[in-house]
């Protein structure tokens, strides 16, 4: 049974002081909800401080990126080994990294493998651009993104997928629950054909793109959607808490049964 998950991607926001303040505002409320996986993904420089603050709670920690080499002359990069001690999850292949930092399918595949090798759980982001969506090419684009990944079955058993239509990220123009459910259903079918029904049934697939406390229920009520990757709304303690609470009310029983 898939455990519902809400992950907050803080992107390049918050100083260390602000990160501490934000966690302090939501730590207690989040910790009280135990039937949803709650993951905070602050900037690298705040990981250690946030780790200390959530120690002993049910809140999990994630990074927003990773490099695929273990160590060496890669100025400014952060390796899987460095993160393995600090957090459990890592966002890989976010559309902002594909767009602004020219990350290719091949690089993203290497990052996912490098993360899995040290026991980090990747949250692999995929999604189509507006013009691709309007041209009816969503499934083609997603298939390409999924198939640039490794052929090994362990790969899909070890990760979380986030379907994030690029036109919905940070725009206030979320997909509808039905649209997202249909596309995530397609992703699950693709995995089923390639890796088998069991792997497809077990993989947790999130929706991401302008999720707020006002629209989360629309997504969580859909059978294929296991949770959300939340950007902007994860920077507001009350919004994020309301998102997690509603997820718990609508889908929390799944993790209790499982
Ligand atoms: C994201 O950054 O992954 C995201 C979905 O952002 P937002 O919720 O702000 O659209």
PDB file of C-alpha atoms and ligand atoms in Angstrom:
ATOM      1  CA  UNK A   1       0.000   0.000   0.000  1.00  0.00           C
ATOM      2  CA  UNK A   2       1.335   3.429  -0.945  1.00  0.00           C
ATOM      3  CA  UNK A   3       1.847   5.924   1.879  1.00  0.00           C
ATOM      4  CA  UNK A   4       0.515   9.428   1.073  1.00  0.00           C
ATOM      5  CA  UNK A   5       3.273  12.037   0.903  1.00  0.00           C
ATOM      6  CA  UNK A   6       3.497  15.813   0.971  1.00  0.00           C
ATOM      7  CA  UNK A   7       6.928  17.239   0.184  1.00  0.00           C
ATOM      8  CA  UNK A   8       7.781  20.940   0.452  1.00  0.00           C
ATOM      9  CA  UNK A   9      10.279  22.302  -2.059  1.00  0.00           C
ATOM     10  CA  UNK A  10      11.496  25.574  -0.613  1.00  0.00           C
ATOM     11  CA  UNK A  11      13.611  26.271  -3.711  1.00  0.00           C
ATOM     12  CA  UNK A  12      16.153  29.150  -3.313  1.00  0.00           C
ATOM     13  CA  UNK A  13      14.232  30.731  -0.428  1.00  0.00           C
ATOM     14  CA  UNK A  14      15.001  31.259   3.268  1.00  0.00           C
ATOM     15  CA  UNK A  15      18.205  32.173   5.021  1.00  0.00           C
ATOM     16  CA  UNK A  16      19.250  29.735   7.751  1.00  0.00           C
ATOM     17  CA  UNK A  17      17.504  31.950  10.323  1.00  0.00           C
ATOM     18  CA  UNK A  18      14.301  32.040   8.272  1.00  0.00           C
ATOM     19  CA  UNK A  19      14.422  28.282   7.751  1.00  0.00           C
ATOM     20  CA  UNK A  20      14.643  27.737  11.512  1.00  0.00           C
ATOM     21  CA  UNK A  21      11.741  30.126  12.063  1.00  0.00           C
ATOM     22  CA  UNK A  22       9.602  28.334   9.466  1.00  0.00           C
ATOM     23  CA  UNK A  23      10.289  24.889  10.913  1.00  0.00           C
ATOM     24  CA  UNK A  24       9.556  26.131  14.420  1.00  0.00           C
ATOM     25  CA  UNK A  25       6.153  27.341  13.227  1.00  0.00           C
ATOM     26  CA  UNK A  26       5.080  24.000  11.782  1.00  0.00           C
ATOM     27  CA  UNK A  27       7.086  21.301  13.563  1.00  0.00           C
ATOM     28  CA  UNK A  28       4.567  20.477  16.267  1.00  0.00           C
ATOM     29  CA  UNK A  29       1.533  20.522  13.968  1.00  0.00           C
ATOM     30  CA  UNK A  30       3.227  18.352  11.360  1.00  0.00           C
ATOM     31  CA  UNK A  31       4.537  15.886  13.903  1.00  0.00           C
ATOM     32  CA  UNK A  32       1.022  15.240  15.174  1.00  0.00           C
ATOM     33  CA  UNK A  33      -0.050  13.897  11.772  1.00  0.00           C
ATOM     34  CA  UNK A  34       1.454  10.460  11.475  1.00  0.00           C
ATOM     35  CA  UNK A  35      -0.373   8.837   8.570  1.00  0.00           C
ATOM     36  CA  UNK A  36       1.218  11.057   5.902  1.00  0.00           C
ATOM     37  CA  UNK A  37       4.912  11.179   4.983  1.00  0.00           C
ATOM     38  CA  UNK A  38       5.976  14.820   5.474  1.00  0.00           C
ATOM     39  CA  UNK A  39       9.188  15.901   3.776  1.00  0.00           C
ATOM     40  CA  UNK A  40      10.839  19.313   4.023  1.00  0.00           C
ATOM     41  CA  UNK A  41      13.374  20.240   1.326  1.00  0.00           C
ATOM     42  CA  UNK A  42      15.176  23.436   2.397  1.00  0.00           C
ATOM     43  CA  UNK A  43      18.273  24.832   0.654  1.00  0.00           C
ATOM     44  CA  UNK A  44      21.532  22.903   1.259  1.00  0.00           C
ATOM     45  CA  UNK A  45      22.864  25.401   3.786  1.00  0.00           C
ATOM     46  CA  UNK A  46      19.875  24.866   6.097  1.00  0.00           C
ATOM     47  CA  UNK A  47      19.820  21.063   6.023  1.00  0.00           C
ATOM     48  CA  UNK A  48      21.929  20.611   9.162  1.00  0.00           C
ATOM     49  CA  UNK A  49      19.942  23.139  11.202  1.00  0.00           C
ATOM     50  CA  UNK A  50      16.594  21.698  10.099  1.00  0.00           C
ATOM     51  CA  UNK A  51      17.813  18.152  10.767  1.00  0.00           C
ATOM     52  CA  UNK A  52      18.546  19.122  14.358  1.00  0.00           C
ATOM     53  CA  UNK A  53      15.141  20.775  14.777  1.00  0.00           C
ATOM     54  CA  UNK A  54      13.149  17.783  13.502  1.00  0.00           C
ATOM     55  CA  UNK A  55      15.225  15.144  15.304  1.00  0.00           C
ATOM     56  CA  UNK A  56      12.925  12.700  17.084  1.00  0.00           C
ATOM     57  CA  UNK A  57       9.849  13.835  15.116  1.00  0.00           C
ATOM     58  CA  UNK A  58       8.052  12.113  12.234  1.00  0.00           C
ATOM     59  CA  UNK A  59       9.125  14.843   9.797  1.00  0.00           C
ATOM     60  CA  UNK A  60      11.620  13.810   7.103  1.00  0.00           C
ATOM     61  CA  UNK A  61      14.281  15.832   5.359  1.00  0.00           C
ATOM     62  CA  UNK A  62      15.170  16.136   1.681  1.00  0.00           C
ATOM     63  CA  UNK A  63      17.639  18.071  -0.471  1.00  0.00           C
ATOM     64  CA  UNK A  64      16.760  19.821  -3.724  1.00  0.00           C
ATOM     65  CA  UNK A  65      19.586  18.571  -5.901  1.00  0.00           C
ATOM     66  CA  UNK A  66      22.681  16.376  -5.939  1.00  0.00           C
ATOM     67  CA  UNK A  67      25.751  15.811  -8.096  1.00  0.00           C
ATOM     68  CA  UNK A  68      26.418  12.323  -9.396  1.00  0.00           C
ATOM     69  CA  UNK A  69      30.123  12.009  -8.536  1.00  0.00           C
ATOM     70  CA  UNK A  70      31.093  10.839  -5.055  1.00  0.00           C
ATOM     71  CA  UNK A  71      33.843  13.403  -4.468  1.00  0.00           C
ATOM     72  CA  UNK A  72      36.590  15.343  -6.205  1.00  0.00           C
ATOM     73  CA  UNK A  73      37.287  18.530  -8.131  1.00  0.00           C
ATOM     74  CA  UNK A  74      33.720  19.705  -8.757  1.00  0.00           C
ATOM     75  CA  UNK A  75      33.719  23.150  -7.172  1.00  0.00           C
ATOM     76  CA  UNK A  76      30.410  24.115  -5.650  1.00  0.00           C
ATOM     77  CA  UNK A  77      28.745  20.735  -6.001  1.00  0.00           C
ATOM     78  CA  UNK A  78      27.278  18.512  -3.271  1.00  0.00           C
ATOM     79  CA  UNK A  79      27.804  14.751  -3.471  1.00  0.00           C
ATOM     80  CA  UNK A  80      25.499  11.855  -2.611  1.00  0.00           C
ATOM     81  CA  UNK A  81      27.855  10.826   0.191  1.00  0.00           C
ATOM     82  CA  UNK A  82      27.608  14.260   1.801  1.00  0.00           C
ATOM     83  CA  UNK A  83      23.818  14.118   1.735  1.00  0.00           C
ATOM     84  CA  UNK A  84      23.432  10.515   2.858  1.00  0.00           C
ATOM     85  CA  UNK A  85      24.230  11.474   6.469  1.00  0.00           C
ATOM     86  CA  UNK A  86      21.927  14.456   6.458  1.00  0.00           C
ATOM     87  CA  UNK A  87      18.691  13.502   4.762  1.00  0.00           C
ATOM     88  CA  UNK A  88      16.536  10.695   3.429  1.00  0.00           C
ATOM     89  CA  UNK A  89      15.179  12.218   0.198  1.00  0.00           C
ATOM     90  CA  UNK A  90      16.516  14.257  -2.695  1.00  0.00           C
ATOM     91  CA  UNK A  91      14.604  16.049  -5.461  1.00  0.00           C
ATOM     92  CA  UNK A  92      16.138  15.211  -8.847  1.00  0.00           C
ATOM     93  CA  UNK A  93      15.361  16.579 -12.313  1.00  0.00           C
ATOM     94  CA  UNK A  94      13.169  19.492 -11.237  1.00  0.00           C
ATOM     95  CA  UNK A  95      12.083  21.418 -14.354  1.00  0.00           C
ATOM     96  CA  UNK A  96      13.906  24.525 -13.077  1.00  0.00           C
ATOM     97  CA  UNK A  97      17.158  22.522 -13.100  1.00  0.00           C
ATOM     98  CA  UNK A  98      16.426  21.136 -16.556  1.00  0.00           C
ATOM     99  CA  UNK A  99      15.596  24.645 -17.825  1.00  0.00           C
ATOM    100  CA  UNK A 100      18.118  26.957 -16.102  1.00  0.00           C
ATOM    101  CA  UNK A 101      21.006  24.567 -15.507  1.00  0.00           C
ATOM    102  CA  UNK A 102      20.716  22.511 -18.687  1.00  0.00           C
ATOM    103  CA  UNK A 103      20.295  19.193 -16.939  1.00  0.00           C
ATOM    104  CA  UNK A 104      19.785  16.449 -19.495  1.00  0.00           C
ATOM    105  CA  UNK A 105      18.017  13.106 -19.209  1.00  0.00           C
ATOM    106  CA  UNK A 106      21.410  11.427 -19.070  1.00  0.00           C
ATOM    107  CA  UNK A 107      22.629  13.587 -16.160  1.00  0.00           C
ATOM    108  CA  UNK A 108      19.365  13.082 -14.290  1.00  0.00           C
ATOM    109  CA  UNK A 109      19.630   9.326 -14.748  1.00  0.00           C
ATOM    110  CA  UNK A 110      23.177   9.406 -13.312  1.00  0.00           C
ATOM    111  CA  UNK A 111      21.971  11.454 -10.345  1.00  0.00           C
ATOM    112  CA  UNK A 112      19.139   9.031  -9.587  1.00  0.00           C
ATOM    113  CA  UNK A 113      21.549   6.075  -9.674  1.00  0.00           C
ATOM    114  CA  UNK A 114      24.090   7.903  -7.511  1.00  0.00           C
ATOM    115  CA  UNK A 115      21.396   8.741  -4.949  1.00  0.00           C
ATOM    116  CA  UNK A 116      20.055   5.179  -4.812  1.00  0.00           C
ATOM    117  CA  UNK A 117      23.592   3.846  -4.380  1.00  0.00           C
ATOM    118  CA  UNK A 118      23.986   5.644  -1.041  1.00  0.00           C
ATOM    119  CA  UNK A 119      20.433   4.927   0.126  1.00  0.00           C
ATOM    120  CA  UNK A 120      18.893   8.319  -0.657  1.00  0.00           C
ATOM    121  CA  UNK A 121      15.332   8.214  -1.989  1.00  0.00           C
ATOM    122  CA  UNK A 122      15.027  10.307  -5.149  1.00  0.00           C
ATOM    123  CA  UNK A 123      11.912  12.359  -5.863  1.00  0.00           C
ATOM    124  CA  UNK A 124      12.229  12.334  -9.647  1.00  0.00           C
ATOM    125  CA  UNK A 125      10.369  15.176 -11.384  1.00  0.00           C
ATOM    126  CA  UNK A 126       8.931  14.884 -14.870  1.00  0.00           C
ATOM    127  CA  UNK A 127       6.526  17.088 -16.795  1.00  0.00           C
ATOM    128  CA  UNK A 128       5.686  18.754 -20.084  1.00  0.00           C
ATOM    129  CA  UNK A 129       5.821  22.382 -21.258  1.00  0.00           C
ATOM    130  CA  UNK A 130       2.699  24.357 -22.123  1.00  0.00           C
ATOM    131  CA  UNK A 131       3.262  24.142 -25.888  1.00  0.00           C
ATOM    132  CA  UNK A 132       3.805  20.388 -25.637  1.00  0.00           C
ATOM    133  CA  UNK A 133       0.614  20.056 -23.622  1.00  0.00           C
ATOM    134  CA  UNK A 134      -1.342  22.149 -26.110  1.00  0.00           C
ATOM    135  CA  UNK A 135       0.017  20.128 -29.007  1.00  0.00           C
ATOM    136  CA  UNK A 136      -1.247  16.931 -27.323  1.00  0.00           C
ATOM    137  CA  UNK A 137       2.331  15.687 -26.796  1.00  0.00           C
ATOM    138  CA  UNK A 138       2.212  15.171 -23.012  1.00  0.00           C
ATOM    139  CA  UNK A 139       2.415  11.361 -23.123  1.00  0.00           C
ATOM    140  CA  UNK A 140       5.205  11.440 -25.701  1.00  0.00           C
ATOM    141  CA  UNK A 141       7.269  13.864 -23.580  1.00  0.00           C
ATOM    142  CA  UNK A 142       6.744  11.888 -20.372  1.00  0.00           C
ATOM    143  CA  UNK A 143       7.612   8.625 -22.121  1.00  0.00           C
ATOM    144  CA  UNK A 144      10.868  10.182 -23.314  1.00  0.00           C
ATOM    145  CA  UNK A 145      11.701  11.462 -19.830  1.00  0.00           C
ATOM    146  CA  UNK A 146      10.895   8.104 -18.261  1.00  0.00           C
ATOM    147  CA  UNK A 147      12.765   6.077 -20.839  1.00  0.00           C
ATOM    148  CA  UNK A 148      15.957   8.099 -20.563  1.00  0.00           C
ATOM    149  CA  UNK A 149      16.212   6.340 -17.213  1.00  0.00           C
ATOM    150  CA  UNK A 150      17.983   3.149 -16.348  1.00  0.00           C
ATOM    151  CA  UNK A 151      16.605  -0.187 -17.429  1.00  0.00           C
ATOM    152  CA  UNK A 152      16.893  -1.728 -14.016  1.00  0.00           C
ATOM    153  CA  UNK A 153      13.860  -2.620 -12.036  1.00  0.00           C
ATOM    154  CA  UNK A 154      15.367  -1.507  -8.684  1.00  0.00           C
ATOM    155  CA  UNK A 155      15.335   1.989 -10.047  1.00  0.00           C
ATOM    156  CA  UNK A 156      11.578   2.380 -10.074  1.00  0.00           C
ATOM    157  CA  UNK A 157      11.088   0.398  -6.878  1.00  0.00           C
ATOM    158  CA  UNK A 158      13.334   2.813  -4.998  1.00  0.00           C
ATOM    159  CA  UNK A 159      12.033   6.196  -6.022  1.00  0.00           C
ATOM    160  CA  UNK A 160       9.148   8.608  -5.778  1.00  0.00           C
ATOM    161  CA  UNK A 161       7.909  10.254  -8.967  1.00  0.00           C
ATOM    162  CA  UNK A 162       6.521  13.778  -9.174  1.00  0.00           C
ATOM    163  CA  UNK A 163       4.440  14.699 -12.198  1.00  0.00           C
ATOM    164  CA  UNK A 164       4.844  18.456 -12.520  1.00  0.00           C
ATOM    165  CA  UNK A 165       3.428  20.043 -15.671  1.00  0.00           C
ATOM    166  CA  UNK A 166       5.818  22.954 -16.239  1.00  0.00           C
ATOM    167  CA  UNK A 167       2.964  25.319 -17.119  1.00  0.00           C
ATOM    168  CA  UNK A 168       1.509  24.757 -13.649  1.00  0.00           C
ATOM    169  CA  UNK A 169       4.665  25.413 -11.603  1.00  0.00           C
ATOM    170  CA  UNK A 170       4.601  28.735  -9.786  1.00  0.00           C
ATOM    171  CA  UNK A 171       1.934  30.094 -12.150  1.00  0.00           C
ATOM    172  CA  UNK A 172      -1.171  29.773 -10.015  1.00  0.00           C
ATOM    173  CA  UNK A 173      -2.617  27.746 -12.880  1.00  0.00           C
ATOM    174  CA  UNK A 174      -2.826  24.224 -11.476  1.00  0.00           C
ATOM    175  CA  UNK A 175      -3.914  21.249 -13.551  1.00  0.00           C
ATOM    176  CA  UNK A 176      -7.355  19.933 -12.690  1.00  0.00           C
ATOM    177  CA  UNK A 177      -7.588  16.877 -10.453  1.00  0.00           C
ATOM    178  CA  UNK A 178      -8.934  14.843 -13.389  1.00  0.00           C
ATOM    179  CA  UNK A 179      -6.133  15.950 -15.750  1.00  0.00           C
ATOM    180  CA  UNK A 180      -3.445  15.114 -13.205  1.00  0.00           C
ATOM    181  CA  UNK A 181      -5.077  11.795 -12.343  1.00  0.00           C
ATOM    182  CA  UNK A 182      -5.281  10.784 -15.989  1.00  0.00           C
ATOM    183  CA  UNK A 183      -1.650  11.640 -16.664  1.00  0.00           C
ATOM    184  CA  UNK A 184      -0.411   9.946 -13.503  1.00  0.00           C
ATOM    185  CA  UNK A 185      -2.487   6.917 -14.516  1.00  0.00           C
ATOM    186  CA  UNK A 186      -0.621   6.947 -17.818  1.00  0.00           C
ATOM    187  CA  UNK A 187       2.737   7.074 -15.981  1.00  0.00           C
ATOM    188  CA  UNK A 188       1.716   4.107 -13.822  1.00  0.00           C
ATOM    189  CA  UNK A 189       0.673   2.166 -16.921  1.00  0.00           C
ATOM    190  CA  UNK A 190       4.030   2.883 -18.545  1.00  0.00           C
ATOM    191  CA  UNK A 191       5.849   1.550 -15.470  1.00  0.00           C
ATOM    192  CA  UNK A 192       3.547  -1.460 -15.379  1.00  0.00           C
ATOM    193  CA  UNK A 193       4.313  -2.360 -18.990  1.00  0.00           C
ATOM    194  CA  UNK A 194       8.019  -1.933 -18.509  1.00  0.00           C
ATOM    195  CA  UNK A 195       8.588  -3.267 -14.999  1.00  0.00           C
ATOM    196  CA  UNK A 196       5.442  -5.150 -14.070  1.00  0.00           C
ATOM    197  CA  UNK A 197       2.201  -4.519 -12.237  1.00  0.00           C
ATOM    198  CA  UNK A 198       3.652  -4.884  -8.751  1.00  0.00           C
ATOM    199  CA  UNK A 199       6.287  -2.167  -9.216  1.00  0.00           C
ATOM    200  CA  UNK A 200       3.675   0.142 -10.774  1.00  0.00           C
ATOM    201  CA  UNK A 201       1.210  -0.406  -7.950  1.00  0.00           C
ATOM    202  CA  UNK A 202       3.859   0.309  -5.323  1.00  0.00           C
ATOM    203  CA  UNK A 203       5.444   3.446  -6.791  1.00  0.00           C
ATOM    204  CA  UNK A 204       4.377   6.654  -5.080  1.00  0.00           C
ATOM    205  CA  UNK A 205       3.476   9.341  -7.640  1.00  0.00           C
ATOM    206  CA  UNK A 206       2.949  12.952  -6.575  1.00  0.00           C
ATOM    207  CA  UNK A 207       1.355  15.857  -8.405  1.00  0.00           C
ATOM    208  CA  UNK A 208       3.134  19.222  -8.367  1.00  0.00           C
ATOM    209  CA  UNK A 209       2.175  22.622  -9.750  1.00  0.00           C
ATOM    210  CA  UNK A 210       0.468  25.484  -7.862  1.00  0.00           C
ATOM    211  CA  UNK A 211      -0.868  23.248  -5.092  1.00  0.00           C
ATOM    212  CA  UNK A 212      -2.388  25.229  -2.226  1.00  0.00           C
ATOM    213  CA  UNK A 213      -4.508  24.529   0.840  1.00  0.00           C
ATOM    214  CA  UNK A 214      -7.525  25.522  -1.279  1.00  0.00           C
ATOM    215  CA  UNK A 215      -7.013  23.011  -4.092  1.00  0.00           C
ATOM    216  CA  UNK A 216      -5.150  20.075  -2.468  1.00  0.00           C
ATOM    217  CA  UNK A 217      -8.340  18.078  -1.866  1.00  0.00           C
ATOM    218  CA  UNK A 218      -9.062  18.062  -5.600  1.00  0.00           C
ATOM    219  CA  UNK A 219      -5.816  16.152  -6.176  1.00  0.00           C
ATOM    220  CA  UNK A 220      -5.791  13.969  -3.112  1.00  0.00           C
ATOM    221  CA  UNK A 221      -9.299  12.715  -3.852  1.00  0.00           C
ATOM    222  CA  UNK A 222      -8.019  11.150  -7.086  1.00  0.00           C
ATOM    223  CA  UNK A 223      -7.112   7.447  -6.932  1.00  0.00           C
ATOM    224  CA  UNK A 224      -3.812   7.632  -8.866  1.00  0.00           C
ATOM    225  CA  UNK A 225      -2.398  10.640  -6.979  1.00  0.00           C
ATOM    226  CA  UNK A 226      -0.464   9.758  -3.829  1.00  0.00           C
ATOM    227  CA  UNK A 227       0.362  13.246  -2.636  1.00  0.00           C
ATOM    228  CA  UNK A 228       1.962  16.495  -3.724  1.00  0.00           C
ATOM    229  CA  UNK A 229       5.251  18.264  -4.250  1.00  0.00           C
ATOM    230  CA  UNK A 230       4.518  21.779  -3.053  1.00  0.00           C
ATOM    231  CA  UNK A 231       6.596  24.853  -3.897  1.00  0.00           C
ATOM    232  CA  UNK A 232       5.293  28.298  -2.948  1.00  0.00           C
ATOM    233  CA  UNK A 233       2.719  27.103  -0.421  1.00  0.00           C
ATOM    234  CA  UNK A 234       5.359  25.141   1.500  1.00  0.00           C
ATOM    235  CA  UNK A 235       6.931  28.448   2.586  1.00  0.00           C
ATOM    236  CA  UNK A 236       3.846  29.375   4.594  1.00  0.00           C
ATOM    237  CA  UNK A 237       3.531  27.299   7.746  1.00  0.00           C
ATOM    238  CA  UNK A 238      -0.274  27.545   7.983  1.00  0.00           C
ATOM    239  CA  UNK A 239      -0.780  26.656   4.286  1.00  0.00           C
ATOM    240  CA  UNK A 240       1.581  23.686   4.435  1.00  0.00           C
ATOM    241  CA  UNK A 241      -0.039  22.392   7.610  1.00  0.00           C
ATOM    242  CA  UNK A 242      -3.501  22.674   6.076  1.00  0.00           C
ATOM    243  CA  UNK A 243      -2.283  20.781   2.999  1.00  0.00           C
ATOM    244  CA  UNK A 244      -0.889  17.955   5.131  1.00  0.00           C
ATOM    245  CA  UNK A 245      -3.996  17.851   7.357  1.00  0.00           C
ATOM    246  CA  UNK A 246      -6.366  17.519   4.403  1.00  0.00           C
ATOM    247  CA  UNK A 247      -4.172  14.816   2.893  1.00  0.00           C
ATOM    248  CA  UNK A 248      -4.335  12.952   6.181  1.00  0.00           C
ATOM    249  CA  UNK A 249      -8.121  13.265   6.347  1.00  0.00           C
ATOM    250  CA  UNK A 250      -8.657  12.122   2.757  1.00  0.00           C
ATOM    251  CA  UNK A 251      -5.918   9.521   2.254  1.00  0.00           C
ATOM    252  CA  UNK A 252      -4.337   8.915   5.659  1.00  0.00           C
ATOM    253  CA  UNK A 253      -6.297   5.706   6.239  1.00  0.00           C
ATOM    254  CA  UNK A 254      -4.315   4.102   3.391  1.00  0.00           C
ATOM    255  CA  UNK A 255      -1.076   4.157   5.357  1.00  0.00           C
ATOM    256  CA  UNK A 256      -2.848   2.839   8.468  1.00  0.00           C
ATOM    257  CA  UNK A 257      -4.295  -0.088   6.498  1.00  0.00           C
ATOM    258  CA  UNK A 258      -0.959  -0.751   4.817  1.00  0.00           C
TER     259      UNK A 258
HETATM  260  C1  LIG B   1       7.672  22.995  -7.382  1.00  0.00           C
HETATM  261  O1  LIG B   1       8.560  23.802  -7.204  1.00  0.00           O
HETATM  262  O2  LIG B   1       7.949  21.798  -7.503  1.00  0.00           O
HETATM  263  C2  LIG B   1       6.296  23.473  -7.449  1.00  0.00           C
HETATM  264  C3  LIG B   1       5.361  22.623  -7.731  1.00  0.00           C
HETATM  265  O3  LIG B   1       6.081  24.822  -7.213  1.00  0.00           O
HETATM  266  P1  LIG B   1       4.659  25.563  -6.956  1.00  0.00           P
HETATM  267  O4  LIG B   1       3.911  24.718  -5.961  1.00  0.00           O
HETATM  268  O5  LIG B   1       5.022  26.889  -6.411  1.00  0.00           O
HETATM  269  O6  LIG B   1       3.952  25.609  -8.264  1.00  0.00           O
END
